[in-house]
């Protein structure tokens, strides 16, 4: 079976850091294993699902460079759910229940008062056909529960969490369909995973108990149970992920100049035993991907760490990775000379302007700059001109360090700091440098 994964957000908002991380890890796994990445929109909540959110999710995945091999939406799959429900009903694995929310709440309170776990008592299973008919005659509509097999413990050999067991007797039979006929998340997700040929379900640890229950649903539907990988959750040192971090999709990172590759390198390795470090492409992240590297403990997200990684990554990005995004005229030589001064990619325009001008030279020591001009005109231009020029000036002026270099930098770039002068001077060229020295 080809590795097939799905990323299954609800289009009820934009993606948050936790979703993005799930998507990225699914993607890295697929890149490593040569599988397929599918998008599933969990849009059964018609009131909260919106098409612009679905669009936002697709755009975010595209920005990350994730290739979506196919898309399904739950709202279009109701017939498949109805068919599976019919089978489960025929097999006695789902049953109708008539308790109102209020009645269920009362049962819970009584159980808790008696010190018992609030597990649904399966009273509805005992209803006779006549009793059900009477309830329906009262105008009650049933909701449906999946009947857990309590004869054996539920076991998951999770790729991240390891061996996980749960006792079905400690859980309520999950409600799978509401009174109005709409479906809750639990069962449709399993039906989708079967129909979409999902080999690995990769999602947050908060779904671990759902997965235990879902293993029984796969079995009840006569399907193999996929492999599971439950990722430890994302937290910040302060506790909660901030609202802003938590709800804006990739726009939040785009605004800060974060590169897609930085976000992948960061979220793909956060909470793993691999170092978080700059990469030149996706390849090292995908090649080194292994479930065994993921920690079971929460991963801590830090905005500062991400920003720092982004900066380091920019400083290492090869020309080929950025060529199509660069402003006209920037050669490989120029990129390599300037990239080390980027805080964000967009800064490249400003740095390039230091080369092409216009710049306003700052000449604070006219006599020294005049001397520097004379020295420069006496030398043959070449790639090592900066070294020969400043060596000569050092000897003739007795200056060194800042006293020697700063007036030159100010005259040539108009700024007190910036890219390596040797590279800048080479890029600006003889005529340009001389023009700036003359103000
Ligand atoms: N829509 C669910 C969520 O976002 C999907 C969980 C899953 O991956 O099955 O939590």
mmCIF file of C-alpha atoms in Angstrom, residues 28 106 123 214 240 433:
data_model
loop_
_atom_site.group_PDB
_atom_site.id
_atom_site.type_symbol
_atom_site.label_atom_id
_atom_site.label_comp_id
_atom_site.label_asym_id
_atom_site.label_seq_id
_atom_site.Cartn_x
_atom_site.Cartn_y
_atom_site.Cartn_z
ATOM 1 C CA UNK A 28 7.888 15.543 5.468
ATOM 2 C CA UNK A 106 -28.900 14.185 35.127
ATOM 3 C CA UNK A 123 -30.180 2.183 28.806
ATOM 4 C CA UNK A 214 -11.831 4.564 16.004
ATOM 5 C CA UNK A 240 -0.971 28.832 25.804
ATOM 6 C CA UNK A 433 33.449 54.015 -5.779
#
